[in-house]
Coordinates of C-alpha atoms in Angstrom, one line a residue:
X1 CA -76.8 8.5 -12.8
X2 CA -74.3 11.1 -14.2
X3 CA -73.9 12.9 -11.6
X4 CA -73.1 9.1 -9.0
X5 CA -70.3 8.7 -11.6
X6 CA -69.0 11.9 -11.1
X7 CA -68.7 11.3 -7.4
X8 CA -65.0 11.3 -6.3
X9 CA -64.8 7.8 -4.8
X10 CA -63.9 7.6 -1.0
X11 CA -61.2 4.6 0.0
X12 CA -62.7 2.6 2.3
X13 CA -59.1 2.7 4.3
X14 CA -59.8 6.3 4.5
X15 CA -63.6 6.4 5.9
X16 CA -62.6 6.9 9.5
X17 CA -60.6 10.7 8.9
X18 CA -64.6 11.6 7.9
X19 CA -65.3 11.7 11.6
X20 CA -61.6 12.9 12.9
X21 CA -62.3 15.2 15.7
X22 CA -62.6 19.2 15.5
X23 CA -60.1 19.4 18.4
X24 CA -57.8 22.4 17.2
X25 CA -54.0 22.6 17.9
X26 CA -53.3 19.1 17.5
X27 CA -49.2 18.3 17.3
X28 CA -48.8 15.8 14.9
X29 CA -47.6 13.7 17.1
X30 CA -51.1 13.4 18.9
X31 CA -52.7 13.3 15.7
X32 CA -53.7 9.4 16.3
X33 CA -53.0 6.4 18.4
X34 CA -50.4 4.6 17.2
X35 CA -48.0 8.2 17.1
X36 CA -47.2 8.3 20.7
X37 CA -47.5 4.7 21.1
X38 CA -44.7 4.1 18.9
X39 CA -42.4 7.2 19.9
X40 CA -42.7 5.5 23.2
X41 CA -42.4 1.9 22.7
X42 CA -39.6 1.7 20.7
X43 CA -37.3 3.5 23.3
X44 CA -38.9 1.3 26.1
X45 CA -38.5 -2.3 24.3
X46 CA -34.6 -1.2 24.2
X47 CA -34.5 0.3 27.6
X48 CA -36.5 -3.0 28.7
X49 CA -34.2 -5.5 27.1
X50 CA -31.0 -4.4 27.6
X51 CA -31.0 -3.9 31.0
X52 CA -32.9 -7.0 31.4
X53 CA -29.7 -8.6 29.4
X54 CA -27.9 -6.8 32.1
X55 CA -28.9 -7.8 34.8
X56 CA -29.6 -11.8 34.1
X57 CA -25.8 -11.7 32.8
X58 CA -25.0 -10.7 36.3
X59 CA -23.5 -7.5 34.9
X60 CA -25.9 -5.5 37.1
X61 CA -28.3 -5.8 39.8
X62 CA -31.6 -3.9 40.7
X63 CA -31.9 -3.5 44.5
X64 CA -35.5 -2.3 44.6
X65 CA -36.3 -5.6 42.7
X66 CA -37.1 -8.4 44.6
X67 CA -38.0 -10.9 41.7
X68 CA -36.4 -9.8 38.8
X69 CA -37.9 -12.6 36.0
X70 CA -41.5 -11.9 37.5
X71 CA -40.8 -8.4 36.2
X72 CA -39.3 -9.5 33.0
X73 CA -41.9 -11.6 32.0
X74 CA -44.4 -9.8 32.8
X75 CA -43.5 -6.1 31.5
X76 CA -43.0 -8.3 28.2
X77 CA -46.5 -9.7 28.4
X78 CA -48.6 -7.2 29.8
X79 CA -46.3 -4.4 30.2
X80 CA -45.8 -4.0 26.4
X81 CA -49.4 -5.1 25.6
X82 CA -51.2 -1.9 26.7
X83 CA -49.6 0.1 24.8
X84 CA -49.0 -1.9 22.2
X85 CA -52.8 -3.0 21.8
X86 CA -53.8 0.6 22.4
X87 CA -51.8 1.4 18.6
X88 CA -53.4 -1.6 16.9
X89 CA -57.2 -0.8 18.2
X90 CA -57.1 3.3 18.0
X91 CA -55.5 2.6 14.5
X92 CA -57.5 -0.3 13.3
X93 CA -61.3 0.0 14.5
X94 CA -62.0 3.7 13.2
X95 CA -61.4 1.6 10.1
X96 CA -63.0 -1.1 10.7
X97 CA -66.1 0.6 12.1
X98 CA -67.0 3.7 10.1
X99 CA -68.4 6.5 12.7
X100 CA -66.4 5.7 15.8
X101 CA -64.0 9.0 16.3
X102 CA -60.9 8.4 16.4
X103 CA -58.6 9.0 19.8
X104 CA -56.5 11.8 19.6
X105 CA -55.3 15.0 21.1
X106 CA -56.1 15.3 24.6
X107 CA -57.9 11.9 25.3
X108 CA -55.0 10.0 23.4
X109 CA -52.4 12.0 25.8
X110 CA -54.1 10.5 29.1
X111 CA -54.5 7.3 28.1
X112 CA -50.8 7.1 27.2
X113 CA -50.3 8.6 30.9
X114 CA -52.3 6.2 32.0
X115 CA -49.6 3.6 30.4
X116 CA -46.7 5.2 31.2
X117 CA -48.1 5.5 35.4
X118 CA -48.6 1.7 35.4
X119 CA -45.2 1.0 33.6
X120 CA -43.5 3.2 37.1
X121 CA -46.0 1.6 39.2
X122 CA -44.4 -2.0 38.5
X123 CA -41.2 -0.8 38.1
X124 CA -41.1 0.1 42.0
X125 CA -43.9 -2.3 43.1
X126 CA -41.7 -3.6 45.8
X127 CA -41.4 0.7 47.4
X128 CA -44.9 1.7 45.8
X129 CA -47.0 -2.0 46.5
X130 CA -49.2 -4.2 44.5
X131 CA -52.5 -2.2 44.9
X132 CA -51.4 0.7 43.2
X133 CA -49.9 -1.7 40.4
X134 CA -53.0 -3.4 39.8
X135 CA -54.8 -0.7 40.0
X136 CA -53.2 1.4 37.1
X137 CA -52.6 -1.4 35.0
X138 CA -55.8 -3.1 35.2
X139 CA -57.5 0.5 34.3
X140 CA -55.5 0.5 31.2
X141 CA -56.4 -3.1 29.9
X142 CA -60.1 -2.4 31.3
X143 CA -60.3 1.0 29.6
X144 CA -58.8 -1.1 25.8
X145 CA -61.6 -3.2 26.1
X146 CA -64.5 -0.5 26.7
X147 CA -62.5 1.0 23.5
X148 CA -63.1 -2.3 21.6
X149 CA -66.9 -3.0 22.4
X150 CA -68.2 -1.7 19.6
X151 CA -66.1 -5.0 18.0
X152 CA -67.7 -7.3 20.5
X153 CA -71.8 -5.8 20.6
X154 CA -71.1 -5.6 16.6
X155 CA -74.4 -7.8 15.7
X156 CA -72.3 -9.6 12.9
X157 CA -69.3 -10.5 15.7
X158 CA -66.7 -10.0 13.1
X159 CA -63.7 -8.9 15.3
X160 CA -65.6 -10.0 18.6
X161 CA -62.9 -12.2 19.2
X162 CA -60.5 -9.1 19.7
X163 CA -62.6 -8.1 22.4
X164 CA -62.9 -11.5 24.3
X165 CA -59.2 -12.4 24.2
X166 CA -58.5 -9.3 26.2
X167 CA -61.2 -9.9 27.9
X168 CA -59.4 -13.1 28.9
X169 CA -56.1 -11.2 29.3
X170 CA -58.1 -9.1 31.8
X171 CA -59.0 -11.9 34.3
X172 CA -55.8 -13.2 34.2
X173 CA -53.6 -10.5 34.6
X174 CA -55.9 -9.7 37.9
X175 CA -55.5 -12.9 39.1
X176 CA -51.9 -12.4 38.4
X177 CA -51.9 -9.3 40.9
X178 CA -54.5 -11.7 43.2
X179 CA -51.4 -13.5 43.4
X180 CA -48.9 -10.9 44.3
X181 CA -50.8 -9.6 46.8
X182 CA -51.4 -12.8 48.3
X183 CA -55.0 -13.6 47.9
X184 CA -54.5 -16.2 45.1
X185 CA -52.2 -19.2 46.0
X186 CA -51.2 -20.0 42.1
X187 CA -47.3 -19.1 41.8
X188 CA -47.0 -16.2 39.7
X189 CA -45.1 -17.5 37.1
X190 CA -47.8 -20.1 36.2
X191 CA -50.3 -17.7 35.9
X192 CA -47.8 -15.2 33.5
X193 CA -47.4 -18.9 31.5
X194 CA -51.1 -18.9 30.9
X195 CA -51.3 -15.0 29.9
X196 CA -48.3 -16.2 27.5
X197 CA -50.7 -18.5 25.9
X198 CA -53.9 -15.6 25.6
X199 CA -51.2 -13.2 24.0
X200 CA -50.6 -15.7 21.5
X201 CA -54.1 -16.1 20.6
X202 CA -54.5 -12.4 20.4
X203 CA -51.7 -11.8 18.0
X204 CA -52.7 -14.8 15.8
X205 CA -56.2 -12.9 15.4
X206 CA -54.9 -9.9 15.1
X207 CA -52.6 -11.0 12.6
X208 CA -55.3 -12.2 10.5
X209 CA -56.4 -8.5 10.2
X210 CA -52.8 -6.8 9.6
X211 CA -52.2 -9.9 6.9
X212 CA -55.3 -8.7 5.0
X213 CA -54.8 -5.0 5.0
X214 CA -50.7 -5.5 4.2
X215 CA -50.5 -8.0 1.8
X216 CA -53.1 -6.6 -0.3
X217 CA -51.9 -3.2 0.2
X218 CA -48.4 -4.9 -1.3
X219 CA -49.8 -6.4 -4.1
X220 CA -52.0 -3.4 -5.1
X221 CA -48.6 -1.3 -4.9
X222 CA -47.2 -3.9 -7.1
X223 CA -49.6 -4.5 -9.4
X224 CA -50.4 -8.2 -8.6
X225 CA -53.9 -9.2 -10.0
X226 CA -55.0 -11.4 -7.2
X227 CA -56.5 -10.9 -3.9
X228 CA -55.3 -12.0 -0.4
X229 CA -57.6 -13.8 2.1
X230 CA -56.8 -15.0 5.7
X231 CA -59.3 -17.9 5.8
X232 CA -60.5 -18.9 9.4
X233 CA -60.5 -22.5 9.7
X234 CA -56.2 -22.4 9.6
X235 CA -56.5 -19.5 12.6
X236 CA -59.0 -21.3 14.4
X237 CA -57.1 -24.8 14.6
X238 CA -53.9 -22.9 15.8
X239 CA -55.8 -20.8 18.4
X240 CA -57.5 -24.4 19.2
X241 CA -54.0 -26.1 19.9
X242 CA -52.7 -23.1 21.8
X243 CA -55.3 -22.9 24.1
X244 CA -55.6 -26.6 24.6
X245 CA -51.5 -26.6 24.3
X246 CA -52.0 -24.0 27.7
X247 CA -54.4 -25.4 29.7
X248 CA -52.3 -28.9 29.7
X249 CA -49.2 -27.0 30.3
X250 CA -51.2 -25.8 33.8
X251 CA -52.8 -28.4 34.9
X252 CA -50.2 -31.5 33.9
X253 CA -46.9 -29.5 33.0
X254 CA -45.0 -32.7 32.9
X255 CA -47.1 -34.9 31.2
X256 CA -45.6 -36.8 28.2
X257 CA -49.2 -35.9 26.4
X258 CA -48.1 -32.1 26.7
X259 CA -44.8 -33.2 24.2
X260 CA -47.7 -34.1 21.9
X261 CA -49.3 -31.1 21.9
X262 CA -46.5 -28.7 21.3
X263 CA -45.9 -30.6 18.3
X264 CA -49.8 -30.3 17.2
X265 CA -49.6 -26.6 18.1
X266 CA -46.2 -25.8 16.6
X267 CA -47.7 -27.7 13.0
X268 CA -51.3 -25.6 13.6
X269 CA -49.2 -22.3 13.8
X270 CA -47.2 -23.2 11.0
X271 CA -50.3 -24.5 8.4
X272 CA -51.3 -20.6 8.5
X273 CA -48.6 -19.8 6.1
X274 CA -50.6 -21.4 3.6
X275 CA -52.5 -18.4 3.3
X276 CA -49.7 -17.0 1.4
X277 CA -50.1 -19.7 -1.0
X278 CA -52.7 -17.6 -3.7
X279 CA -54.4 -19.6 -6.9
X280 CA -53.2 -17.2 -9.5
X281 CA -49.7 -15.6 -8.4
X282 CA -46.8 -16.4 -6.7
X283 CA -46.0 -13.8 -3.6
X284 CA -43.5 -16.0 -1.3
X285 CA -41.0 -13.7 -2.9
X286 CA -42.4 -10.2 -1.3
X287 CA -40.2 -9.3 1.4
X288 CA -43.3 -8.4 3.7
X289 CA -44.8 -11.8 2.8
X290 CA -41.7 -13.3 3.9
X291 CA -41.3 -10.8 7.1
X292 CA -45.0 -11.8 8.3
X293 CA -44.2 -15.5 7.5
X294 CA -41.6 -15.5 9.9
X295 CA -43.7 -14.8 12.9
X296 CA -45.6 -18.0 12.5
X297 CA -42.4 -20.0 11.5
X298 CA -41.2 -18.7 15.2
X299 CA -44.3 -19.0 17.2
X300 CA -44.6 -23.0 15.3
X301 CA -41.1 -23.4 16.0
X302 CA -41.4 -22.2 19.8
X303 CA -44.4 -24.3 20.6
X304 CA -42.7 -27.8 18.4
X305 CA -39.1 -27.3 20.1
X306 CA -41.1 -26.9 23.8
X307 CA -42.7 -30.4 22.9
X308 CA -39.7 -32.2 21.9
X309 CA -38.3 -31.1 25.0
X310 CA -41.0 -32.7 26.6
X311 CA -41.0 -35.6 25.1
X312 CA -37.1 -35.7 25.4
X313 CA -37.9 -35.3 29.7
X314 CA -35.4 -32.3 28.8
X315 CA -37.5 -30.0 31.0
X316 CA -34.5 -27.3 31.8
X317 CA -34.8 -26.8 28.3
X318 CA -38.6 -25.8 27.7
X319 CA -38.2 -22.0 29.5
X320 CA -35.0 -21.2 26.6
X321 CA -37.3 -22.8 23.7
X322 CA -39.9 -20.9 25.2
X323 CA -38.4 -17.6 23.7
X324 CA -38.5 -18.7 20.0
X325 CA -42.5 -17.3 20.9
X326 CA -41.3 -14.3 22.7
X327 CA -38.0 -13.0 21.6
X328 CA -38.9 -14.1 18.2
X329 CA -43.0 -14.1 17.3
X330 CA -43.9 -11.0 19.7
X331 CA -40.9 -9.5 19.0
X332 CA -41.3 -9.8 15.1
X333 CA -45.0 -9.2 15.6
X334 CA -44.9 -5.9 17.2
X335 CA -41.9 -5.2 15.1
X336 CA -44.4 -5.8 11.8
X337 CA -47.4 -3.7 13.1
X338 CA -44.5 -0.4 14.2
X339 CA -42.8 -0.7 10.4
X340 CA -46.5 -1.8 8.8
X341 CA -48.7 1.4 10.1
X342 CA -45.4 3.7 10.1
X343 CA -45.5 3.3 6.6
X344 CA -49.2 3.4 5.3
X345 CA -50.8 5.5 8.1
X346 CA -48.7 7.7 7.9
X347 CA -49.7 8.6 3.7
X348 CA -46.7 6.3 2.9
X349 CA -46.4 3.1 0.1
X350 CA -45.1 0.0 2.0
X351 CA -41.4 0.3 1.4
X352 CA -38.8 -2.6 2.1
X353 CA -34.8 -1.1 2.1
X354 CA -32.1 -2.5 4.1
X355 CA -33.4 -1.2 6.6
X356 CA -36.6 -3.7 7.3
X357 CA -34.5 -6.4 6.1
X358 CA -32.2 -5.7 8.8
X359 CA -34.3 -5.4 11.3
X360 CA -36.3 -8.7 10.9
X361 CA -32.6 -10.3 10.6
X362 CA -31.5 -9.2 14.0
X363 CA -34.4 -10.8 15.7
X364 CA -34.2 -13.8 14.4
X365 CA -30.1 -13.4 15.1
X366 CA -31.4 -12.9 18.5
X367 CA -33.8 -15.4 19.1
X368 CA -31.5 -18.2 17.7
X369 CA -29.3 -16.4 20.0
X370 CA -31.2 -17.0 22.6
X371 CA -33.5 -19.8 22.4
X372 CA -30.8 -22.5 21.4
X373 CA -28.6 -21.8 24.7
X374 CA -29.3 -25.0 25.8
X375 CA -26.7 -26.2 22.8
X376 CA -23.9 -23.8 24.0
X377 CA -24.5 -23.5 27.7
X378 CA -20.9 -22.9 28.3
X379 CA -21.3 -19.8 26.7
X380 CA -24.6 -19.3 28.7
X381 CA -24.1 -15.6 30.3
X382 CA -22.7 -13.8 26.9
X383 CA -25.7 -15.2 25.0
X384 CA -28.0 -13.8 27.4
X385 CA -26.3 -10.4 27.1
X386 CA -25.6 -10.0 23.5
X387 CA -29.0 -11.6 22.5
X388 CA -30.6 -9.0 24.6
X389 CA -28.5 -6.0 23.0
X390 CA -29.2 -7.4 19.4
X391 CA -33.0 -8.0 19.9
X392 CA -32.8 -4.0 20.9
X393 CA -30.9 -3.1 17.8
X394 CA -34.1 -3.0 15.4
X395 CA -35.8 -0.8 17.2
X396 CA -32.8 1.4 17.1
X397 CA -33.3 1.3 13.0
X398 CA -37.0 2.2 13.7
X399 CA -36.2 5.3 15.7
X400 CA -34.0 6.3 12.5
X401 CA -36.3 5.4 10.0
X402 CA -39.7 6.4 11.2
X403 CA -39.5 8.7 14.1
X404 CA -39.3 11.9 11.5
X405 CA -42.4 10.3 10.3
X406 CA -44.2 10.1 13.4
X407 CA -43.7 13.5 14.6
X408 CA -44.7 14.9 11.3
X409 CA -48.2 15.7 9.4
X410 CA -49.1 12.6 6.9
X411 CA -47.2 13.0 3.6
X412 CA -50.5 12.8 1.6
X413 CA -52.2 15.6 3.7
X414 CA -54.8 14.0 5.5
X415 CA -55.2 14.2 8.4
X416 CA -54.3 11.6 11.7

């Protein structure tokens, strides 16, 4: 009995570096997924943006683009969800599932290839063609799920959903490329709207997972005596009323009913900020409480604003709405996983500076920016630039603030 108590105790956040590979000559910044991820999709969501803002300004044009929006939308979706997913799983599951090796070195430099190839691939899809497009792309996605299938054979289907959403994601993106290359006779765009709808329930799960490792790790940090729990039922409802919200949208996109339902979904999103709401302590005052709040208050407020707009017949308005979702609830969620695992996977406490705060400022500076054009249409083509150029400014802060991190060792010593 002595010598159990004597044991040095091992941090369940720190099981997985138990099985960290024996590959030697690992640069730091190969020494786990979300490194290179991050080094790579920071400079790409600005590159991405702001020359999108350029271009639907009228500023600029892209000649070996034939449909410019179907590339914006979907390098947004899918484009940025490879990678992006490929951080959050190669991060989160080692964790999760004590015994599966993490992917570094070598492997993790491939698979980013992989990325990057499709990323060029859809870039010149009109030179290069669909097949080779689809084919890279749908590798990547199909190679994330084979990563995550130890979540969906796990006996006690604890993250399984992880694993069926991009499952989901899977089909539809191939039937996406079904439709580019003509063998599907569903417009493009429709099909991107329901892949809009699957990202949104992957982040809301996946959300329910970063909530219960950051807030805890921020009241720990502060010494707050209670304990943090995402609870189910309020992620279920949402994901309910999104999918239901999507399937409408499809099938009857200008049904008064749909108005309805964006209301139901917006109020669904929004009820999961009750989580924050704990028994014993107050925490609506932590900055990262209020940061990961906000994502929900943008998704709600994308999905209520869309059914108004429905309900108002104001249907030109639905697509500017639209990016209080985007622009501001994927923007702000990937922004909160980048700043969230640059900090604590890296050996660091959770910080918030002026820096954070900034950052989650400018976003929703640029959503409003965005999303409320139909209010200010006269000013129309400078709102689509300058929203685009500040949505790009945070992840100028986050190549300041963590880059140095990410191409370092961990400051505690261990290793990843």
């Amino acid at each position: 009995m002595k010598n159990e108590e004597n044991k040095p105790q091992i941090l369940h956040a720190t099981n997985h570096y138990l099985y960290y590979p024996d590959e030697k000559d690992i640069p730091p910044y190969l020494a786990y997924g979300f490194r290179p991820v991050f080094l790579l999709l920071a400079p790409y969501m600005i590159i991405s943006m702001i020359l999108w803002g350029l271009v639907w300004s009228g500023t600029i044009n892209i000649p070996f683009m034939d449909n410019i929006l179907v590339w914006h939308v979907y390098e947004m979706l899918f484009g940025i969800l490879g990678i992006g997913v490929l951080a959050f799983l190669s991060t989160g599951l080692p964790e999760l599932f004590p015994g599966l090796v993490p992917l570094v070195g070598k492997k993790l430099k491939y698979v980013v290839i992989l990325w990057l190839a499709g990323r060029l691939s859809f870039w010149f899809i009109d030179i290069t063609g669909v097949y080779l497009a689809a084919l890279l792309n749908l590798s990547m996605l199909g190679w994330l799920i084979w990563f995550a299938r130890r979540a969906v054979l796990d006996k006690l289907q604890r993250h399984a959903s992880l694993g069926y959403a991009l499952l989901a994601l899977l089909i539809i993106e191939a039937w996406f490329f079904a439709s580019m290359a003509g063998h599907a006779s569903t417009p493009p765009m429709d099909i991107l709207k329901i892949g809009l709808g699957a990202h949104v329930v992957l982040i809301l799960l996946a959300l329910r997972r970063v909530n219960m490792e950051a807030v805890n790790e921020l009241m720990e940090d502060k010494g707050i005596d209670d304990v943090y729990i995402s609870r189910p039922p309020l992620t279920n409802l949402a994901t309910f009323s999104v999918i239901v919200f999507t399937v409408v949208e499809f099938l009857y996109p200008n049904n008064s009913a749909l108005g309805w339902l964006g209301l139901a979904s917006g109020a669904a999103v929004l009820a999961i900020t009750n989580d924050y709401v704990l028994k014993d302590k107050f925490i609506l005052n932590q900055p990262y409480v209020i940061y990961l709040a906000f994502i929900f208050i943008m998704i709600g407020a994308g999905y209520a604003l869309m059914g108004y707009a429905i309900l108002m017949a104001d249907f030109g308005s639905i697509s500017h709405f639209r990016h209080f979702i985007t622009s501001g609830g994927f923007g702000l969620a990937y922004l909160m996983v980048m700043i969230i695992i640059g900090w604590i996977h890296t050996g660091r406490h959770l910080t918030s500076n002026i820096y954070t705060h900034t950052m989650i400022a400018l976003i929703l500076l640029a959503t409003l920016m965005r999303g409320l054009i139909p209010f200010y249409e006269e000013y129309a083509h400078e709102l689509y630039l300058y929203s685009a150029i500040v949505w790009a400014l945070p992840f100028m802060i986050y190549i300041k603030v963590f880059f140095k991190f990410l191409v370092a060792p961990r400051a505690d010593g261990i290793k990843g």
